[in-house]
Structure formats: structure tokens, C-alpha cells
């Protein structure tokens, strides 16, 4: 791929930011507040008028699951893009600082919080004496929760080691644990559901985490041919990831909401309303991805694709937040 002289737009999009530090801090603060507020306040809004009962601590569980999903996206995205960087001719040696250790720590704390909820019979513990740690080994949900705690702990140690690539194995264990948790043995065809969740969660994590790390890498590299080549490599794989996420998400939804009732449940149930919000967000993300891909192919400077890509990664962050909320809401009724 060849580049013309970088335009000022590309330099501003991928190069060092020229915005004042105060504006950037305010933007980060607003996003952080939104990321916390949606899971905490979302259950009451989604359940309003549905007649469905909410479990105690639904907002807290949704927040913990949001942190867990984000902690999964960051290291998987770094590993994914790291492999792509090795295929870029003339790639600069400079690389952004890894966020994997911090993500593993956040994931460990989130998994620990979720395990404490399971240890008290899916109730929010108000004291340490209420938590039955030994009881976690007696139930399927408890074992899955412990698996996630241990997996994030091991992933953090691997991220700090000389071979961070091995953290892919404990992270894969987290994906498997989430798939098993989402589809209990009492469900119809739980293995099919778990398989769909594994593909869906893996592709979504690579998509969101990968785009985040690509943008961080381009910011580190600055304008040039290697940056455009890396963005092109990611864009080609991202198209496949989007197709896989859409297909598995639609299939999973149809399994839980049969075609004859899906339209009604999308508006009359909390799960359906949140799912509809997620679908709309994914549609926005897909439009932004198409816009970035068009710029990458047709613009005089391919790095102008960074502008819509930055908006895309923020939208993907909102998808992660809504996904965390979706896992905490009551499942729809199969009529």
C-alpha cells in the first residue's frame, strides 16, 4: 500500500493529539461516568413497565460483568494485533505500553466480586461472614466463578512474565467459563448455546480490543506506510469478526426468543429492550467501520480512516457496557 504526503487530518487523527489536556480529561471522565451509570441505572429503566422482578444487586452484577468483559477485550486485542504487527513490512519497533496487567487485575477483582455473589446464593453479601467460600466447590456456578478468578490471576502473572503470549490460555478459560455460565445444564441444547457464546465472545473481544490497540499503536508510530498497512490488515479481519458476531448473536437470540414472539419481547421484556439497544449500537458500529474502510481504500491518505475508527472504538465500548447489563437481566419467557 502506498501513501501520498500525510494530510493534516491524518496527522491529527493518528498522530500526537493537539487538544488541550483539560478537554481530554473531561472526555475521559464523561465516558467513565457513563460506563458506570449505564449498568447501575440500566436495570430499572429496562424493567420499567414489564412486570418482571429484578434480582437483588442487579446493577452491581451488571457493572462487574462489564468490567470483566472489558478486561477480556484488552489483552486479547493486544495479542491479536501483536501478531498482525509482525506481518507489517518496516514496522517501527516502538509499541504502546501494555495494558494487559491492569486489565487482568480489574478482571480478577470483578470475577472475585461475582464469585462472592454466587457464594451467598446469588445475593449481595453485606459482610464477609455471609460468604460461603467452601460452598463454591459444591455447585456448578460456584466452580465456574472460581475458574474465572483463577484464570484472571494466572493471566496477570503471564502478562508480567517474559512470555506474555501464553496468557491466551487463561483468557480462553475465561471465555469457556462465561459460555458455561450463560447456558446451564437445564437449558435446551446447552452445548449449542455454549458454542455460540464462545464464538460470539471471542470475536467481539478481538474486534473491540483489537481496534483499541491498533489506534494506540498508530498513535505511537505516527503517520507513515506501516500504520496504513496495519490498519488495512485489521480492517480485513474485522469484517469477518463482524459477520461472526452478527450471525452468532442472531442465532443465540432466536434460541431464547422464538420467531413468533421476538417482536413482542423486544418491547415488552427487559432482556428484549436491552438486546434491541445492543443491536442498534452494533448497527452504528458497522456503519462507522464501513466509513473507515471506505476512507482506507479511497482517500488520498488512508490514515484519515482513524477519525471514524476512534468513534467506532467508543461505540464498541458502549456495546460492552450494554452486554454486561444484558447478562444481569432476567431471561425472556419462552411461550
mmCIF file of C-alpha atoms in Angstrom:
data_model
loop_
_atom_site.group_PDB
_atom_site.id
_atom_site.type_symbol
_atom_site.label_atom_id
_atom_site.label_comp_id
_atom_site.label_asym_id
_atom_site.label_seq_id
_atom_site.Cartn_x
_atom_site.Cartn_y
_atom_site.Cartn_z
ATOM 1 C CA UNK A 1 0.000 0.000 0.000
ATOM 2 C CA UNK A 2 1.430 3.403 -0.947
ATOM 3 C CA UNK A 3 0.769 6.721 0.689
ATOM 4 C CA UNK A 4 0.789 10.278 -0.508
ATOM 5 C CA UNK A 5 2.017 13.038 1.746
ATOM 6 C CA UNK A 6 0.108 12.821 5.038
ATOM 7 C CA UNK A 7 -2.647 15.370 5.346
ATOM 8 C CA UNK A 8 -3.210 17.484 8.411
ATOM 9 C CA UNK A 9 -6.385 15.481 9.126
ATOM 10 C CA UNK A 10 -4.489 12.198 9.257
ATOM 11 C CA UNK A 11 -1.795 13.686 11.469
ATOM 12 C CA UNK A 12 -4.439 14.969 13.830
ATOM 13 C CA UNK A 13 -6.307 11.642 13.784
ATOM 14 C CA UNK A 14 -3.381 9.292 14.374
ATOM 15 C CA UNK A 15 -0.505 11.458 15.420
ATOM 16 C CA UNK A 16 0.029 13.331 18.677
ATOM 17 C CA UNK A 17 -3.135 14.959 19.876
ATOM 18 C CA UNK A 18 -3.329 18.713 19.814
ATOM 19 C CA UNK A 19 -6.344 19.066 22.048
ATOM 20 C CA UNK A 20 -5.812 20.684 25.418
ATOM 21 C CA UNK A 21 -5.241 18.276 28.274
ATOM 22 C CA UNK A 22 -8.295 19.600 30.101
ATOM 23 C CA UNK A 23 -10.630 18.686 27.229
ATOM 24 C CA UNK A 24 -9.220 15.185 27.040
ATOM 25 C CA UNK A 25 -9.588 14.711 30.809
ATOM 26 C CA UNK A 26 -13.222 15.862 30.686
ATOM 27 C CA UNK A 27 -13.960 13.457 27.807
ATOM 28 C CA UNK A 28 -12.440 10.539 29.718
ATOM 29 C CA UNK A 29 -14.388 11.495 32.857
ATOM 30 C CA UNK A 30 -17.687 11.650 30.950
ATOM 31 C CA UNK A 31 -17.069 8.235 29.376
ATOM 32 C CA UNK A 32 -16.133 6.756 32.757
ATOM 33 C CA UNK A 33 -19.297 8.104 34.397
ATOM 34 C CA UNK A 34 -21.399 6.798 31.507
ATOM 35 C CA UNK A 35 -19.735 3.373 31.706
ATOM 36 C CA UNK A 36 -20.622 3.154 35.399
ATOM 37 C CA UNK A 37 -24.078 4.712 35.159
ATOM 38 C CA UNK A 38 -25.471 2.502 32.389
ATOM 39 C CA UNK A 39 -25.029 -0.833 34.225
ATOM 40 C CA UNK A 40 -26.141 0.623 37.563
ATOM 41 C CA UNK A 41 -29.184 2.533 36.312
ATOM 42 C CA UNK A 42 -29.978 0.367 33.300
ATOM 43 C CA UNK A 43 -31.895 -2.428 35.079
ATOM 44 C CA UNK A 44 -34.567 -0.099 36.479
ATOM 45 C CA UNK A 45 -35.074 1.565 33.086
ATOM 46 C CA UNK A 46 -35.174 -1.736 31.208
ATOM 47 C CA UNK A 47 -37.585 -3.344 33.693
ATOM 48 C CA UNK A 48 -39.950 -0.359 33.898
ATOM 49 C CA UNK A 49 -43.467 -1.389 32.946
ATOM 50 C CA UNK A 50 -42.610 -5.006 32.101
ATOM 51 C CA UNK A 51 -43.942 -6.554 35.301
ATOM 52 C CA UNK A 52 -40.724 -8.520 35.681
ATOM 53 C CA UNK A 53 -38.975 -8.812 39.019
ATOM 54 C CA UNK A 54 -35.325 -7.895 39.374
ATOM 55 C CA UNK A 55 -32.868 -9.827 41.481
ATOM 56 C CA UNK A 56 -31.106 -8.019 44.344
ATOM 57 C CA UNK A 57 -27.919 -6.270 43.253
ATOM 58 C CA UNK A 58 -28.649 -6.463 39.527
ATOM 59 C CA UNK A 59 -26.948 -3.125 38.904
ATOM 60 C CA UNK A 60 -23.806 -4.187 40.731
ATOM 61 C CA UNK A 61 -23.675 -7.507 38.900
ATOM 62 C CA UNK A 62 -24.082 -5.717 35.570
ATOM 63 C CA UNK A 63 -21.204 -3.372 36.442
ATOM 64 C CA UNK A 64 -18.943 -6.273 37.461
ATOM 65 C CA UNK A 65 -19.723 -8.138 34.237
ATOM 66 C CA UNK A 66 -18.965 -5.002 32.220
ATOM 67 C CA UNK A 67 -15.546 -4.748 33.869
ATOM 68 C CA UNK A 68 -14.959 -8.469 33.293
ATOM 69 C CA UNK A 69 -15.798 -8.226 29.575
ATOM 70 C CA UNK A 70 -13.586 -5.152 29.159
ATOM 71 C CA UNK A 71 -10.753 -6.929 30.974
ATOM 72 C CA UNK A 72 -11.102 -9.757 28.471
ATOM 73 C CA UNK A 73 -11.105 -7.482 25.409
ATOM 74 C CA UNK A 74 -7.928 -5.542 26.213
ATOM 75 C CA UNK A 75 -5.365 -8.382 26.425
ATOM 76 C CA UNK A 76 -6.926 -10.435 23.628
ATOM 77 C CA UNK A 77 -6.851 -7.359 21.408
ATOM 78 C CA UNK A 78 -3.185 -6.761 22.232
ATOM 79 C CA UNK A 79 -2.235 -10.345 21.395
ATOM 80 C CA UNK A 80 -4.262 -10.265 18.178
ATOM 81 C CA UNK A 81 -2.770 -7.002 16.910
ATOM 82 C CA UNK A 82 0.689 -8.006 18.100
ATOM 83 C CA UNK A 83 0.644 -10.893 15.651
ATOM 84 C CA UNK A 84 -0.505 -8.588 12.873
ATOM 85 C CA UNK A 85 2.290 -6.106 13.592
ATOM 86 C CA UNK A 86 4.841 -8.809 12.843
ATOM 87 C CA UNK A 87 3.387 -9.059 9.321
ATOM 88 C CA UNK A 88 3.764 -5.325 8.594
ATOM 89 C CA UNK A 89 6.837 -4.551 6.456
ATOM 90 C CA UNK A 90 9.077 -1.945 8.058
ATOM 91 C CA UNK A 91 7.034 -1.771 11.263
ATOM 92 C CA UNK A 92 8.659 0.588 13.802
ATOM 93 C CA UNK A 93 9.988 -1.092 16.959
ATOM 94 C CA UNK A 94 8.063 1.343 19.164
ATOM 95 C CA UNK A 95 4.974 -0.181 20.751
ATOM 96 C CA UNK A 96 2.425 1.210 23.208
ATOM 97 C CA UNK A 97 2.700 0.164 26.824
ATOM 98 C CA UNK A 98 0.736 -2.991 27.535
ATOM 99 C CA UNK A 99 -2.497 -2.585 29.454
ATOM 100 C CA UNK A 100 -2.818 -6.354 29.961
ATOM 101 C CA UNK A 101 -1.547 -6.431 33.594
ATOM 102 C CA UNK A 102 -4.004 -3.711 34.644
ATOM 103 C CA UNK A 103 -6.817 -5.423 32.730
ATOM 104 C CA UNK A 104 -6.039 -8.735 34.435
ATOM 105 C CA UNK A 105 -6.142 -7.034 37.841
ATOM 106 C CA UNK A 106 -9.501 -5.428 37.036
ATOM 107 C CA UNK A 107 -10.833 -8.751 35.726
ATOM 108 C CA UNK A 108 -9.619 -10.556 38.850
ATOM 109 C CA UNK A 109 -11.428 -8.101 41.142
ATOM 110 C CA UNK A 110 -14.602 -8.265 39.050
ATOM 111 C CA UNK A 111 -14.537 -12.070 38.992
ATOM 112 C CA UNK A 112 -13.916 -12.088 42.750
ATOM 113 C CA UNK A 113 -16.944 -9.855 43.277
ATOM 114 C CA UNK A 114 -19.125 -12.088 41.101
ATOM 115 C CA UNK A 115 -17.876 -15.177 42.961
ATOM 116 C CA UNK A 116 -18.875 -13.576 46.278
ATOM 117 C CA UNK A 117 -22.403 -13.091 44.914
ATOM 118 C CA UNK A 118 -22.580 -16.755 43.887
ATOM 119 C CA UNK A 119 -21.218 -17.790 47.308
ATOM 120 C CA UNK A 120 -24.174 -16.113 49.042
ATOM 121 C CA UNK A 121 -26.829 -17.783 46.915
ATOM 122 C CA UNK A 122 -26.872 -15.089 44.198
ATOM 123 C CA UNK A 123 -27.496 -12.391 46.804
ATOM 124 C CA UNK A 124 -25.357 -9.350 47.507
ATOM 125 C CA UNK A 125 -23.194 -10.082 50.592
ATOM 126 C CA UNK A 126 -23.243 -7.431 53.318
ATOM 127 C CA UNK A 127 -20.423 -8.952 55.363
ATOM 128 C CA UNK A 128 -17.600 -11.453 54.927
ATOM 129 C CA UNK A 129 -19.361 -13.891 57.276
ATOM 130 C CA UNK A 130 -22.167 -14.302 54.723
ATOM 131 C CA UNK A 131 -19.786 -15.580 52.035
ATOM 132 C CA UNK A 132 -19.559 -19.389 51.936
ATOM 133 C CA UNK A 133 -16.289 -19.912 50.066
ATOM 134 C CA UNK A 134 -16.392 -23.672 50.558
ATOM 135 C CA UNK A 135 -19.867 -23.780 49.057
ATOM 136 C CA UNK A 136 -18.487 -22.594 45.723
ATOM 137 C CA UNK A 137 -16.968 -26.030 45.175
ATOM 138 C CA UNK A 138 -20.367 -27.687 45.662
ATOM 139 C CA UNK A 139 -22.168 -26.071 42.733
ATOM 140 C CA UNK A 140 -21.581 -25.712 39.004
ATOM 141 C CA UNK A 141 -21.957 -21.932 39.125
ATOM 142 C CA UNK A 142 -19.501 -21.752 42.009
ATOM 143 C CA UNK A 143 -16.862 -23.758 40.176
ATOM 144 C CA UNK A 144 -17.284 -21.588 37.082
ATOM 145 C CA UNK A 145 -16.887 -18.437 39.200
ATOM 146 C CA UNK A 146 -13.711 -19.802 40.808
ATOM 147 C CA UNK A 147 -12.364 -20.732 37.376
ATOM 148 C CA UNK A 148 -12.714 -17.122 36.235
ATOM 149 C CA UNK A 149 -10.997 -15.787 39.364
ATOM 150 C CA UNK A 150 -8.047 -18.147 38.958
ATOM 151 C CA UNK A 151 -7.840 -17.587 35.208
ATOM 152 C CA UNK A 152 -7.512 -13.815 35.561
ATOM 153 C CA UNK A 153 -4.908 -14.273 38.287
ATOM 154 C CA UNK A 154 -2.844 -16.526 36.026
ATOM 155 C CA UNK A 155 -3.361 -14.180 33.061
ATOM 156 C CA UNK A 156 -1.938 -11.320 35.128
ATOM 157 C CA UNK A 157 1.137 -13.357 36.033
ATOM 158 C CA UNK A 158 1.600 -14.320 32.382
ATOM 159 C CA UNK A 159 1.286 -10.680 31.287
ATOM 160 C CA UNK A 160 4.100 -9.774 33.687
ATOM 161 C CA UNK A 161 6.302 -12.644 32.535
ATOM 162 C CA UNK A 162 8.790 -12.717 29.705
ATOM 163 C CA UNK A 163 6.292 -14.567 27.502
ATOM 164 C CA UNK A 164 3.039 -12.599 27.654
ATOM 165 C CA UNK A 165 1.629 -14.548 24.707
ATOM 166 C CA UNK A 166 0.878 -17.520 26.987
ATOM 167 C CA UNK A 167 -1.894 -15.511 28.657
ATOM 168 C CA UNK A 168 -4.087 -16.591 25.747
ATOM 169 C CA UNK A 169 -4.701 -19.893 27.585
ATOM 170 C CA UNK A 170 -6.130 -18.484 30.850
ATOM 171 C CA UNK A 171 -8.082 -15.914 28.840
ATOM 172 C CA UNK A 172 -9.539 -18.763 26.781
ATOM 173 C CA UNK A 173 -10.558 -20.381 30.061
ATOM 174 C CA UNK A 174 -12.485 -17.214 30.971
ATOM 175 C CA UNK A 175 -14.322 -17.361 27.638
ATOM 176 C CA UNK A 176 -15.223 -21.009 28.224
ATOM 177 C CA UNK A 177 -16.359 -20.247 31.779
ATOM 178 C CA UNK A 178 -18.612 -17.439 30.566
ATOM 179 C CA UNK A 179 -20.105 -19.743 27.937
ATOM 180 C CA UNK A 180 -20.854 -22.406 30.541
ATOM 181 C CA UNK A 181 -22.282 -19.865 32.988
ATOM 182 C CA UNK A 182 -24.616 -18.390 30.362
ATOM 183 C CA UNK A 183 -26.023 -21.804 29.417
ATOM 184 C CA UNK A 184 -26.795 -24.032 32.433
ATOM 185 C CA UNK A 185 -27.339 -27.756 32.035
ATOM 186 C CA UNK A 186 -31.118 -27.304 32.438
ATOM 187 C CA UNK A 187 -31.294 -25.279 29.226
ATOM 188 C CA UNK A 188 -32.378 -26.816 25.942
ATOM 189 C CA UNK A 189 -29.237 -27.846 23.983
ATOM 190 C CA UNK A 190 -26.750 -26.152 26.353
ATOM 191 C CA UNK A 191 -23.731 -27.271 24.312
ATOM 192 C CA UNK A 192 -25.039 -25.470 21.236
ATOM 193 C CA UNK A 193 -25.642 -22.334 23.255
ATOM 194 C CA UNK A 194 -22.194 -22.531 24.859
ATOM 195 C CA UNK A 195 -20.556 -22.982 21.464
ATOM 196 C CA UNK A 196 -22.337 -19.910 20.097
ATOM 197 C CA UNK A 197 -21.263 -17.876 23.125
ATOM 198 C CA UNK A 198 -17.626 -18.939 22.750
ATOM 199 C CA UNK A 199 -17.536 -17.751 19.134
ATOM 200 C CA UNK A 200 -19.537 -14.602 19.858
ATOM 201 C CA UNK A 201 -17.472 -13.532 22.874
ATOM 202 C CA UNK A 202 -14.128 -14.358 21.269
ATOM 203 C CA UNK A 203 -14.866 -12.459 18.056
ATOM 204 C CA UNK A 204 -16.307 -9.483 19.942
ATOM 205 C CA UNK A 205 -13.245 -9.290 22.212
ATOM 206 C CA UNK A 206 -10.852 -9.449 19.254
ATOM 207 C CA UNK A 207 -12.867 -6.817 17.393
ATOM 208 C CA UNK A 208 -13.150 -4.282 20.232
ATOM 209 C CA UNK A 209 -9.803 -4.920 21.891
ATOM 210 C CA UNK A 210 -8.031 -5.166 18.547
ATOM 211 C CA UNK A 211 -9.287 -1.802 17.308
ATOM 212 C CA UNK A 212 -8.302 -0.144 20.577
ATOM 213 C CA UNK A 213 -4.749 -1.484 20.327
ATOM 214 C CA UNK A 214 -4.470 -0.617 16.624
ATOM 215 C CA UNK A 215 -5.304 3.016 17.383
ATOM 216 C CA UNK A 216 -2.846 3.084 20.289
ATOM 217 C CA UNK A 217 -0.161 1.603 18.032
ATOM 218 C CA UNK A 218 -0.811 4.108 15.244
ATOM 219 C CA UNK A 219 -0.618 6.943 17.738
ATOM 220 C CA UNK A 220 2.774 5.616 18.813
ATOM 221 C CA UNK A 221 4.043 5.150 15.256
ATOM 222 C CA UNK A 222 2.741 8.391 13.763
ATOM 223 C CA UNK A 223 1.921 8.909 10.054
ATOM 224 C CA UNK A 224 3.535 6.532 7.562
ATOM 225 C CA UNK A 225 3.085 3.463 5.397
ATOM 226 C CA UNK A 226 3.370 0.907 8.247
ATOM 227 C CA UNK A 227 0.409 2.476 10.025
ATOM 228 C CA UNK A 228 -1.766 2.314 6.921
ATOM 229 C CA UNK A 229 -0.711 -1.291 6.337
ATOM 230 C CA UNK A 230 -1.601 -2.282 9.907
ATOM 231 C CA UNK A 231 -4.979 -0.582 9.675
ATOM 232 C CA UNK A 232 -5.643 -2.407 6.410
ATOM 233 C CA UNK A 233 -4.734 -5.784 7.939
ATOM 234 C CA UNK A 234 -7.052 -5.171 10.868
ATOM 235 C CA UNK A 235 -9.903 -3.963 8.640
ATOM 236 C CA UNK A 236 -9.873 -7.177 6.600
ATOM 237 C CA UNK A 237 -10.097 -9.395 9.667
ATOM 238 C CA UNK A 238 -12.617 -7.087 11.372
ATOM 239 C CA UNK A 239 -15.086 -7.661 8.531
ATOM 240 C CA UNK A 240 -15.019 -11.405 9.278
ATOM 241 C CA UNK A 241 -15.309 -10.767 13.025
ATOM 242 C CA UNK A 242 -18.355 -8.532 12.463
ATOM 243 C CA UNK A 243 -20.045 -11.228 10.382
ATOM 244 C CA UNK A 244 -19.350 -13.871 13.040
ATOM 245 C CA UNK A 245 -20.594 -11.632 15.880
ATOM 246 C CA UNK A 246 -23.785 -10.805 13.981
ATOM 247 C CA UNK A 247 -24.531 -14.412 12.996
ATOM 248 C CA UNK A 248 -23.916 -15.930 16.442
ATOM 249 C CA UNK A 249 -25.765 -13.086 18.176
ATOM 250 C CA UNK A 250 -28.826 -13.511 15.964
ATOM 251 C CA UNK A 251 -28.804 -17.303 16.414
ATOM 252 C CA UNK A 252 -28.483 -17.013 20.200
ATOM 253 C CA UNK A 253 -31.338 -14.510 20.338
ATOM 254 C CA UNK A 254 -33.628 -16.743 18.280
ATOM 255 C CA UNK A 255 -32.884 -19.637 20.630
ATOM 256 C CA UNK A 256 -34.065 -17.558 23.578
ATOM 257 C CA UNK A 257 -36.840 -15.662 21.809
ATOM 258 C CA UNK A 258 -38.648 -17.797 19.232
ATOM 259 C CA UNK A 259 -39.518 -16.012 15.941
ATOM 260 C CA UNK A 260 -43.206 -15.938 16.794
ATOM 261 C CA UNK A 261 -42.657 -13.870 19.945
ATOM 262 C CA UNK A 262 -39.469 -11.918 19.270
ATOM 263 C CA UNK A 263 -41.154 -8.681 18.157
ATOM 264 C CA UNK A 264 -43.336 -8.591 21.246
ATOM 265 C CA UNK A 265 -40.493 -9.475 23.619
ATOM 266 C CA UNK A 266 -38.201 -6.831 22.116
ATOM 267 C CA UNK A 267 -40.516 -4.153 23.534
ATOM 268 C CA UNK A 268 -42.240 -5.863 26.475
ATOM 269 C CA UNK A 269 -39.305 -7.521 28.290
ATOM 270 C CA UNK A 270 -36.190 -6.025 29.861
ATOM 271 C CA UNK A 271 -33.973 -8.532 28.057
ATOM 272 C CA UNK A 272 -35.577 -7.708 24.714
ATOM 273 C CA UNK A 273 -35.289 -3.950 25.201
ATOM 274 C CA UNK A 274 -31.610 -4.189 26.125
ATOM 275 C CA UNK A 275 -30.977 -6.559 23.241
ATOM 276 C CA UNK A 276 -32.622 -4.084 20.869
ATOM 277 C CA UNK A 277 -30.360 -1.319 22.198
ATOM 278 C CA UNK A 278 -27.341 -3.544 21.622
ATOM 279 C CA UNK A 279 -28.431 -4.345 18.057
ATOM 280 C CA UNK A 280 -28.829 -0.645 17.274
ATOM 281 C CA UNK A 281 -25.377 0.098 18.715
ATOM 282 C CA UNK A 282 -23.823 -2.691 16.658
ATOM 283 C CA UNK A 283 -25.509 -1.259 13.563
ATOM 284 C CA UNK A 284 -23.922 2.122 14.324
ATOM 285 C CA UNK A 285 -20.547 0.431 14.819
ATOM 286 C CA UNK A 286 -20.920 -1.390 11.495
ATOM 287 C CA UNK A 287 -21.692 1.900 9.735
ATOM 288 C CA UNK A 288 -18.615 3.514 11.281
ATOM 289 C CA UNK A 289 -16.490 0.523 10.270
ATOM 290 C CA UNK A 290 -17.767 0.806 6.690
ATOM 291 C CA UNK A 291 -16.972 4.521 6.694
ATOM 292 C CA UNK A 292 -13.433 3.861 7.941
ATOM 293 C CA UNK A 293 -12.926 1.090 5.384
ATOM 294 C CA UNK A 294 -14.099 3.405 2.572
ATOM 295 C CA UNK A 295 -11.630 6.063 3.643
ATOM 296 C CA UNK A 296 -8.890 3.463 3.904
ATOM 297 C CA UNK A 297 -9.444 2.430 0.286
ATOM 298 C CA UNK A 298 -10.336 5.677 -1.472
ATOM 299 C CA UNK A 299 -8.916 8.623 0.469
ATOM 300 C CA UNK A 300 -5.628 10.182 -0.733
ATOM 301 C CA UNK A 301 -4.248 9.440 2.725
ATOM 302 C CA UNK A 302 -5.540 6.129 4.151
ATOM 303 C CA UNK A 303 -4.787 7.228 7.709
ATOM 304 C CA UNK A 304 -7.787 9.560 7.626
ATOM 305 C CA UNK A 305 -9.692 6.355 8.478
ATOM 306 C CA UNK A 306 -8.527 6.876 12.061
ATOM 307 C CA UNK A 307 -11.185 9.549 12.622
ATOM 308 C CA UNK A 308 -14.239 7.249 12.260
ATOM 309 C CA UNK A 309 -12.247 4.426 13.868
ATOM 310 C CA UNK A 310 -11.891 6.450 17.060
ATOM 311 C CA UNK A 311 -15.659 6.955 17.209
ATOM 312 C CA UNK A 312 -16.095 3.258 16.462
ATOM 313 C CA UNK A 313 -13.996 2.187 19.434
ATOM 314 C CA UNK A 314 -16.090 4.393 21.735
ATOM 315 C CA UNK A 315 -19.274 2.836 20.336
ATOM 316 C CA UNK A 316 -17.777 -0.613 20.874
ATOM 317 C CA UNK A 317 -17.139 0.352 24.485
ATOM 318 C CA UNK A 318 -20.840 1.131 24.842
ATOM 319 C CA UNK A 319 -21.649 -2.274 23.323
ATOM 320 C CA UNK A 320 -19.527 -3.895 26.037
ATOM 321 C CA UNK A 321 -21.419 -1.923 28.704
ATOM 322 C CA UNK A 322 -24.811 -2.956 27.304
ATOM 323 C CA UNK A 323 -23.612 -6.578 27.079
ATOM 324 C CA UNK A 324 -22.734 -6.512 30.763
ATOM 325 C CA UNK A 325 -26.225 -5.230 31.543
ATOM 326 C CA UNK A 326 -27.815 -7.872 29.303
ATOM 327 C CA UNK A 327 -26.256 -10.735 31.310
ATOM 328 C CA UNK A 328 -27.743 -9.442 34.568
ATOM 329 C CA UNK A 329 -31.353 -9.160 33.401
ATOM 330 C CA UNK A 330 -33.954 -11.964 33.617
ATOM 331 C CA UNK A 331 -34.090 -14.169 30.537
ATOM 332 C CA UNK A 332 -37.144 -13.853 28.292
ATOM 333 C CA UNK A 333 -40.029 -16.266 28.646
ATOM 334 C CA UNK A 334 -40.329 -18.984 26.001
ATOM 335 C CA UNK A 335 -44.008 -19.180 25.113
#
